mmCIF file of C-alpha atoms and ligand atoms in Angstrom:
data_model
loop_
_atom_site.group_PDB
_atom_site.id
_atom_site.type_symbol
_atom_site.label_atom_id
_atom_site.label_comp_id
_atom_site.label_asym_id
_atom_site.label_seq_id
_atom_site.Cartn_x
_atom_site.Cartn_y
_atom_site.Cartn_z
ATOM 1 C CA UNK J 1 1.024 -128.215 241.145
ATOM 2 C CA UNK J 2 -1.598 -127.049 243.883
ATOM 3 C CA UNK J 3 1.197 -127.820 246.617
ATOM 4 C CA UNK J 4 3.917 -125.655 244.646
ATOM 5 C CA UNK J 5 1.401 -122.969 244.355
ATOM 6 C CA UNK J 6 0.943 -123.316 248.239
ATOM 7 C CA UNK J 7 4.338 -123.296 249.124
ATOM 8 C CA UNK J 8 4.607 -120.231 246.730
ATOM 9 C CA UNK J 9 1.961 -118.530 248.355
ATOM 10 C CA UNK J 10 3.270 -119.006 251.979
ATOM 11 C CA UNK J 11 6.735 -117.719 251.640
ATOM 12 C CA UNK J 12 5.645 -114.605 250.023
ATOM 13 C CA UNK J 13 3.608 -114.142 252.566
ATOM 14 C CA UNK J 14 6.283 -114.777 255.534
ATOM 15 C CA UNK J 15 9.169 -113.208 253.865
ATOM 16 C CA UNK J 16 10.378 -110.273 255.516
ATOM 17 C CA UNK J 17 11.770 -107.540 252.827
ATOM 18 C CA UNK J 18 13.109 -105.394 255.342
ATOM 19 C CA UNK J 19 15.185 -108.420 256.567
ATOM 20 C CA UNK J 20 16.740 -109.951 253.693
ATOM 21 C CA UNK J 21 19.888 -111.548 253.905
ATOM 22 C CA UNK J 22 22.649 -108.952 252.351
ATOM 23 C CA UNK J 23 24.792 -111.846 250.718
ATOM 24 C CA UNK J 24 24.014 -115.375 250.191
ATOM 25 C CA UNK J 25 26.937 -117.827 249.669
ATOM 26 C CA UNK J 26 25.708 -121.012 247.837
ATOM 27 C CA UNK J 27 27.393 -124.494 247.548
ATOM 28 C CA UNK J 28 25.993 -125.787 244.394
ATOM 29 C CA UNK J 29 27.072 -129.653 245.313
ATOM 30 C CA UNK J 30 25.344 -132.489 243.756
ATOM 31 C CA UNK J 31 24.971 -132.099 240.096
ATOM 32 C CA UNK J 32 27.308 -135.392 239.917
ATOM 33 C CA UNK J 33 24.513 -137.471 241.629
ATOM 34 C CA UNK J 34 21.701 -135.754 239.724
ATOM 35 C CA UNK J 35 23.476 -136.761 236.769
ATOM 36 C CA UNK J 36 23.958 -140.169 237.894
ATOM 37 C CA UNK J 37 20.585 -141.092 238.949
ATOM 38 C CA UNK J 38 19.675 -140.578 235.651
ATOM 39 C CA UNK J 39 22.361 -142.548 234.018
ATOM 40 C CA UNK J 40 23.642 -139.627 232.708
ATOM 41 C CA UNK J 41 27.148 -138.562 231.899
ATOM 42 C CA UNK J 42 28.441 -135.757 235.159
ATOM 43 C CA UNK J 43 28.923 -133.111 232.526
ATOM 44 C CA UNK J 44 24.780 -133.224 232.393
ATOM 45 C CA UNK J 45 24.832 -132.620 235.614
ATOM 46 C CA UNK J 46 26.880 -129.933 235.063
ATOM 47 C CA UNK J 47 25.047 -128.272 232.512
ATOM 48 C CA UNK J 48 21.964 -128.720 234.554
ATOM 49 C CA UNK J 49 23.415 -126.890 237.412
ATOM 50 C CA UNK J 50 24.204 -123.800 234.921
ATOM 51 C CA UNK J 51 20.752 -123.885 234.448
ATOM 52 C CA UNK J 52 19.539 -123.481 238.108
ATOM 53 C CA UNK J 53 22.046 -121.387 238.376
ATOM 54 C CA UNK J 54 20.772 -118.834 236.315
ATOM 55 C CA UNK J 55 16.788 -119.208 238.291
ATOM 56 C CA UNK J 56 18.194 -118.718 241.220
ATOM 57 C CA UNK J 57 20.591 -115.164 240.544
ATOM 58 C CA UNK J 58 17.570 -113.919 238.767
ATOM 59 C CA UNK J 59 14.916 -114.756 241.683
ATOM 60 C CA UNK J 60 17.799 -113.140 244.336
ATOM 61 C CA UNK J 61 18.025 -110.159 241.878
ATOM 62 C CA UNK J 62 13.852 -110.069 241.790
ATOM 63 C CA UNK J 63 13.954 -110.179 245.355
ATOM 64 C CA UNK J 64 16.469 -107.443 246.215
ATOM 65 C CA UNK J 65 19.539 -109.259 247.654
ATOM 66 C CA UNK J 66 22.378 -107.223 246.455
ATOM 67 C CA UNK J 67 25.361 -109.686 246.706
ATOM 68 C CA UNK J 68 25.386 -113.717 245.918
ATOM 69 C CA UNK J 69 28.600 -115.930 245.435
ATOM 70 C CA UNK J 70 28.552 -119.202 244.151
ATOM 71 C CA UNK J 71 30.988 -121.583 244.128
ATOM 72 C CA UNK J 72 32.162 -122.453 240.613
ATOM 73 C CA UNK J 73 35.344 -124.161 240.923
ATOM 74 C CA UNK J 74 37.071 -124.905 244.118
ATOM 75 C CA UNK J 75 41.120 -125.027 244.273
ATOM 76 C CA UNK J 76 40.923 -128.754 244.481
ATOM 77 C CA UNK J 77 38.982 -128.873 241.704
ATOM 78 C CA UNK J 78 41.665 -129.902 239.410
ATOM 79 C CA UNK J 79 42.101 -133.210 240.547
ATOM 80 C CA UNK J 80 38.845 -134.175 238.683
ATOM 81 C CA UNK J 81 39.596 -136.351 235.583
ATOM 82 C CA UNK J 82 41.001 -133.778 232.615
ATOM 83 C CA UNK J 83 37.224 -133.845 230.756
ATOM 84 C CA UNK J 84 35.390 -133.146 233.389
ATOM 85 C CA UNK J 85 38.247 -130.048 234.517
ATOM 86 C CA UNK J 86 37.660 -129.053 230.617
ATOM 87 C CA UNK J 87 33.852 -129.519 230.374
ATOM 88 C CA UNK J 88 33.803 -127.015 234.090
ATOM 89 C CA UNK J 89 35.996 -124.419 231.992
ATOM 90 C CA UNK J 90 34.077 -124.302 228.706
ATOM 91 C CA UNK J 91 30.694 -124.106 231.055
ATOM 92 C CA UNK J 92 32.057 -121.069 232.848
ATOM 93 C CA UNK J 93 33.780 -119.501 229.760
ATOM 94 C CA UNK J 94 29.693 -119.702 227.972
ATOM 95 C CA UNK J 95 28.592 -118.396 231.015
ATOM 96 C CA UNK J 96 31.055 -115.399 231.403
ATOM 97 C CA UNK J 97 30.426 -114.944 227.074
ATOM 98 C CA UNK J 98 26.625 -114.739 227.445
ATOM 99 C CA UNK J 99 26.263 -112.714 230.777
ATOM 100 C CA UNK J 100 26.347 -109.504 228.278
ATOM 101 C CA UNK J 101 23.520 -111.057 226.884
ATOM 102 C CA UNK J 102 21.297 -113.163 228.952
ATOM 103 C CA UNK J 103 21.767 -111.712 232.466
ATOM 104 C CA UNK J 104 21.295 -108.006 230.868
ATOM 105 C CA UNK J 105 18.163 -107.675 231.759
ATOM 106 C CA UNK J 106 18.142 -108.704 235.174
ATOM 107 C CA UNK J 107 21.087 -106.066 235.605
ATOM 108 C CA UNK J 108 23.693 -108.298 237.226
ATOM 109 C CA UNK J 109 27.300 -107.319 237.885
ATOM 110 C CA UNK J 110 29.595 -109.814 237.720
ATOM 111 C CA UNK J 111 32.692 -110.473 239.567
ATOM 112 C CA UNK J 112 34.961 -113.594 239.676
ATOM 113 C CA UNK J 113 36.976 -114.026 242.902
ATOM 114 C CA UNK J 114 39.645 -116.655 243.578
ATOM 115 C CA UNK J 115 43.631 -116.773 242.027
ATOM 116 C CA UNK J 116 43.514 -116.043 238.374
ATOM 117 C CA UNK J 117 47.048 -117.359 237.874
ATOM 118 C CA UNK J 118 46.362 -120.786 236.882
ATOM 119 C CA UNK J 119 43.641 -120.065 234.609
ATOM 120 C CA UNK J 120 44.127 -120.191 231.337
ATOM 121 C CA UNK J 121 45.102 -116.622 229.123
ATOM 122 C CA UNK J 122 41.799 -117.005 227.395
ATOM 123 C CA UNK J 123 39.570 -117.177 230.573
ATOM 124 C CA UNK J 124 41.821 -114.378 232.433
ATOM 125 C CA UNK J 125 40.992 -112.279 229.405
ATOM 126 C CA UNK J 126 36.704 -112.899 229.406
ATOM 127 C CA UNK J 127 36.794 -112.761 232.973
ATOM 128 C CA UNK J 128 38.313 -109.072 232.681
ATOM 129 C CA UNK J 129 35.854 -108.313 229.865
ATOM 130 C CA UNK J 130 32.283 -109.574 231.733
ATOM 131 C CA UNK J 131 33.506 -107.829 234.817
ATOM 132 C CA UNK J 132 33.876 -104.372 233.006
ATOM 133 C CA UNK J 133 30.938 -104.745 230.633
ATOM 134 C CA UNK J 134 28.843 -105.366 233.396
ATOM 135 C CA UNK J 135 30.359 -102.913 236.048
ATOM 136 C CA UNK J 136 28.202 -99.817 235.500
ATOM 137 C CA UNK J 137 25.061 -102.158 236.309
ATOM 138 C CA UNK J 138 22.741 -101.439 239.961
ATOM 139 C CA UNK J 139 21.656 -104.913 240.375
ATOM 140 C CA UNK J 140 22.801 -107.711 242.682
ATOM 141 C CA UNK J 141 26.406 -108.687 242.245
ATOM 142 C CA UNK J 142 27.140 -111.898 241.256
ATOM 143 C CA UNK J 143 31.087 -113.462 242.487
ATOM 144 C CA UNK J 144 31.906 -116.503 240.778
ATOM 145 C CA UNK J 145 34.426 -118.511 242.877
ATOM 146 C CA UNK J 146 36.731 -119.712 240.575
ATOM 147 C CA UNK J 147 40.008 -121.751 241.020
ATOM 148 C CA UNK J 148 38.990 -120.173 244.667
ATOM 149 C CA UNK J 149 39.957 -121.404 247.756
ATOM 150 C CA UNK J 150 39.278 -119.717 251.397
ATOM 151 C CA UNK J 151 43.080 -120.405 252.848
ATOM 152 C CA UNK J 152 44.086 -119.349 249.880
ATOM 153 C CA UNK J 153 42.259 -116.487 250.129
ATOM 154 C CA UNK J 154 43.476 -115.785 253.527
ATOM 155 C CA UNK J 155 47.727 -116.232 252.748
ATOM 156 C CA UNK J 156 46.890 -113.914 249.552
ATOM 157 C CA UNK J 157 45.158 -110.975 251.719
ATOM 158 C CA UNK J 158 48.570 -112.061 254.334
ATOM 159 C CA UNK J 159 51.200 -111.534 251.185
ATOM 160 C CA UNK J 160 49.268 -108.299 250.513
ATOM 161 C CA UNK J 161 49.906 -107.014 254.004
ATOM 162 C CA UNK J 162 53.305 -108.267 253.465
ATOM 163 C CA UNK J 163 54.324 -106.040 250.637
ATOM 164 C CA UNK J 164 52.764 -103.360 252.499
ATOM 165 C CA UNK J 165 54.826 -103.665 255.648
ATOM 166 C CA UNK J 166 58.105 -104.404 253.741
ATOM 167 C CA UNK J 167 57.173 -100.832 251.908
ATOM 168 C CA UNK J 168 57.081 -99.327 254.905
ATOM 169 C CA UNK J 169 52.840 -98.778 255.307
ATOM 170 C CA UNK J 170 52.207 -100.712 258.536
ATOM 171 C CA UNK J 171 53.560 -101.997 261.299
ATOM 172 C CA UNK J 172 52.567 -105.502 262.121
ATOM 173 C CA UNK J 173 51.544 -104.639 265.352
ATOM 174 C CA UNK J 174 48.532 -102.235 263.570
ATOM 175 C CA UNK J 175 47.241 -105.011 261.592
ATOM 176 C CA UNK J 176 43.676 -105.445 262.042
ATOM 177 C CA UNK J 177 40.639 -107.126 260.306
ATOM 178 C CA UNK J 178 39.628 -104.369 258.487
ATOM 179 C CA UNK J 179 42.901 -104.620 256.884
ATOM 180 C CA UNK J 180 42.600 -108.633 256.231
ATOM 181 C CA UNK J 181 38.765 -107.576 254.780
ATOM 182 C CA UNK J 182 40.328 -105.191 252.361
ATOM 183 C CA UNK J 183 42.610 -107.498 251.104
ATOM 184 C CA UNK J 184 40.068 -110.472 250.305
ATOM 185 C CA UNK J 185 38.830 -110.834 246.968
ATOM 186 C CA UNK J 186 35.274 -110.058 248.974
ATOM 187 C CA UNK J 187 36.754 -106.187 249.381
ATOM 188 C CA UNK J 188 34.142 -103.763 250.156
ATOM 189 C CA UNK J 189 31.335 -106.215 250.520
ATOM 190 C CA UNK J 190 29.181 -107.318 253.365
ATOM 191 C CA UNK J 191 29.778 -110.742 254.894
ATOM 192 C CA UNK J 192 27.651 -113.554 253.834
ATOM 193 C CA UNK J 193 25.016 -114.165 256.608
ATOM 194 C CA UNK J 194 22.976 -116.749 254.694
ATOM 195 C CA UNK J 195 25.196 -119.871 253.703
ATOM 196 C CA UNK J 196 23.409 -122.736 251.711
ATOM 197 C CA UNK J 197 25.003 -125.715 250.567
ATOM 198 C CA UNK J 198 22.447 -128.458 248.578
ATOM 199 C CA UNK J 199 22.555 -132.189 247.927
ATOM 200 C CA UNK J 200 22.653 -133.288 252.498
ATOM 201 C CA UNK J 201 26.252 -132.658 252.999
ATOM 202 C CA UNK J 202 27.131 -130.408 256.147
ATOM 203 C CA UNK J 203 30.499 -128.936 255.007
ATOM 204 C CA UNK J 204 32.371 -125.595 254.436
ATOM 205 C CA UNK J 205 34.646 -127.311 251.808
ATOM 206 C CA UNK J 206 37.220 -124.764 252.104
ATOM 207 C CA UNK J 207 34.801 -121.496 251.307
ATOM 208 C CA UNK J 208 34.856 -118.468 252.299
ATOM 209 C CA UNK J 209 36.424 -119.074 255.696
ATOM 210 C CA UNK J 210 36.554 -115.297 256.724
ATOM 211 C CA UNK J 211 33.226 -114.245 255.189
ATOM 212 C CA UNK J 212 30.889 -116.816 256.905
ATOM 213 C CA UNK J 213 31.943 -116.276 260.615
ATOM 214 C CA UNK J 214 28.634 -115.026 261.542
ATOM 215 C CA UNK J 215 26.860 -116.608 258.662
ATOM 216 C CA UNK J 216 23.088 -118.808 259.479
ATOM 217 C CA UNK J 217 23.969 -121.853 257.421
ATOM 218 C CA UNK J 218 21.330 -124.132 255.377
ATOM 219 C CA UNK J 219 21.638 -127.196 254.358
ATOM 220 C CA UNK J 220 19.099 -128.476 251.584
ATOM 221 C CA UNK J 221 18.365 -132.174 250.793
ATOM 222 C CA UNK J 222 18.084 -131.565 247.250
ATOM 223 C CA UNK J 223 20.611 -131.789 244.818
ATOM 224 C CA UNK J 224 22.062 -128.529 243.193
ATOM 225 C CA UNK J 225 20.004 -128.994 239.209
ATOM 226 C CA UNK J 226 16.822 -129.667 241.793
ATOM 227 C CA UNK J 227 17.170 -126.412 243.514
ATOM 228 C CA UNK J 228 14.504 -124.054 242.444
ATOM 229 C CA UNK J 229 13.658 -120.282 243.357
ATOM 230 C CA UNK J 230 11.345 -121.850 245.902
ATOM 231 C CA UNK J 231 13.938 -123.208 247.938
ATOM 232 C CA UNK J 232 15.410 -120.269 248.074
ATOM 233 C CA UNK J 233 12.825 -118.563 249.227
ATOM 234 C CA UNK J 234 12.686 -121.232 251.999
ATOM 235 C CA UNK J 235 16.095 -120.816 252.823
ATOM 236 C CA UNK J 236 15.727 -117.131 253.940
ATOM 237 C CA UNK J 237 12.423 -117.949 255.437
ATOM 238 C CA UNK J 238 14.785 -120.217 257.402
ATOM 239 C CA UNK J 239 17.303 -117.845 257.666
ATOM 240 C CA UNK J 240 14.977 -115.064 259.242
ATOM 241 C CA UNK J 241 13.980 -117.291 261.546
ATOM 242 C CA UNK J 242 16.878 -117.810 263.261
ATOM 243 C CA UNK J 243 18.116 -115.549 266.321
ATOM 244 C CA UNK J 244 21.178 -113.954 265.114
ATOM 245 C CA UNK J 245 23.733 -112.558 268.105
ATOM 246 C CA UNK J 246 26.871 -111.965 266.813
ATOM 247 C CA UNK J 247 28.425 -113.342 270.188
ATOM 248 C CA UNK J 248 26.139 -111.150 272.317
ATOM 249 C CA UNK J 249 23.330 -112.327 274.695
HETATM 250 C C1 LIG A 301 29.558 -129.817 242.816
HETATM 251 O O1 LIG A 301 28.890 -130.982 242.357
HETATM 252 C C2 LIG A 301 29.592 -128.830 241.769
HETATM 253 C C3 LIG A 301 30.713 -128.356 241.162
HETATM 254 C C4 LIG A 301 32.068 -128.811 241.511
HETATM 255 C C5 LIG A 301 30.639 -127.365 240.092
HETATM 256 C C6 LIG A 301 29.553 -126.340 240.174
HETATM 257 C C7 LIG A 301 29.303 -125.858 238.809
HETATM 258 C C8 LIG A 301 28.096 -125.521 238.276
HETATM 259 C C9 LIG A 301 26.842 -125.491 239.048
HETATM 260 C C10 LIG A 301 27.947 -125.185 236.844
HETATM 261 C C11 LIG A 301 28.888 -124.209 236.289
HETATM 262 C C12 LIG A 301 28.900 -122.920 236.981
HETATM 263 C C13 LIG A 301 28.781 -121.747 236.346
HETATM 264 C C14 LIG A 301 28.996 -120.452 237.086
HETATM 265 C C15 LIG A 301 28.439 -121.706 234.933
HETATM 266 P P1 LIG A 301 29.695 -132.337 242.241
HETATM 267 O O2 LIG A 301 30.186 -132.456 240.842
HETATM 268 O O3 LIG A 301 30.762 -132.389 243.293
HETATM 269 O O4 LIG A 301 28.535 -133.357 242.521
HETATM 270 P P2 LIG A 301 28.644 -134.736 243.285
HETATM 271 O O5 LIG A 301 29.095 -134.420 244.687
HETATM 272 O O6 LIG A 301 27.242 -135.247 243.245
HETATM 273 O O7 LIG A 301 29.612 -135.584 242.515
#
């Protein structure tokens, strides 16, 4: 107790406001081993991780970081057994339902990003609701990646550019990144500069690709349902104290 009150104590002190990160890109990974070490069906583990989830977007909010993304669902994701696929879609489709409700306060906006095709009618349809209901709010924005993949990402924003140049908008020789940024799912936001992926693994897994080229990356030793505010806080404590140089000297 006296140590967590320590810890607490130490990073509000060292945190830099004027030098948050903009947008934090978290790889939630580990809730199968949390749920395993406690003999514990995965979908526990899952659940759990819902749980952090929501600590952590409210202490970002709290703090002032204006965009997270988390990653909900990966592309590959459906080559988990059918109940666990089922028991991921019900836990985002509760989450999406009660956002109205429980993340009102904390003013979130929130976004899902990744191909909606392959989701089901119901979940295309909530995900369009939660994203309006909670467009006119001024707090941090929230993406959910869902059924998201960063190549994927990358041949959509391509196909876009396609259709343009077929229409007769650009020449292929004017492409430039600006116009692969505006046609991510990321549009009009920042990149992430703060990546942090829990539970010891040191891997992109296929997100964000484009978004984390300059990004300070963290990897935590905890597993995702373990993750509290705190470690957050440590990670940007972390994060700010790394030189940043974009390439330069
Ligand atoms: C990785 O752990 C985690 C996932 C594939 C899903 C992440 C989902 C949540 C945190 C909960 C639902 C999200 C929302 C937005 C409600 P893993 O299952 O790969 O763990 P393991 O590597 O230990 O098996």
């Amino acid at each position: 107790m006296l140590f967590d009150f320590l810890r607490r104590k130490k990073t509000e002190h060292e945190i830099d406001m004027s030098r948050l990160p903009q947008h934090i890109g978290v790889i939630m990974d580990g809730n199968g081993r949390w749920a395993k070490k406690r003999g514990l069906p995965r979908s526990a583990g899952h659940k759990a991780g819902a749980e952090s989830l929501k600590k952590i977007v409210t202490e970002a909010n709290n703090m002032g970081i204006k965009y997270i993304t988390v990653y909900a669902f990966s592309t590959e994701n459906w080559k988990r057994p059918q109940a666990e696929v089922d028991y991921l879609m019900s836990l985002l489709m509760d989450y999406l339902v009660n956002a109205e409700k429980t993340l009102a306060g904390e003013n979130v906006r929130i976004r899902a990003i990744g191909s909606r095709a392959e989701l089901s009618e119901e979940m295309r349809r909530q995900i369009k609701k939660t994203e309006e209901l909670t467009s006119n709010r001024t707090g941090i924005v929230m993406n959910i990646a869902l059924n998201y993949g960063g190549r994927e990402e990358i041949v959509h924003a391509a196909r876009e550019l396609g259709k343009q140049i077929k229409a007769g908008m650009l020449e292929p020789e004017n492409i430039t990144e600006r116009d692969i940024e505006e046609n991510l799912y990321t549009a009009n936001q920042p990149d992430v500069d703060l990546l942090i992926r829990t539970s010891g693994e040191q891997r992109l897994s296929n997100f964000m690709l484009w978004q984390v080229s300059y990004a300070e990356m963290v990897f935590v030793n905890k597993l995702w349902p373990d993750f509290k505010p705190q470690d957050l806080r440590e990670c940007i404590l972390a994060f700010q104290g790394r030189g940043r140089r974009f390439g330069g000297i």
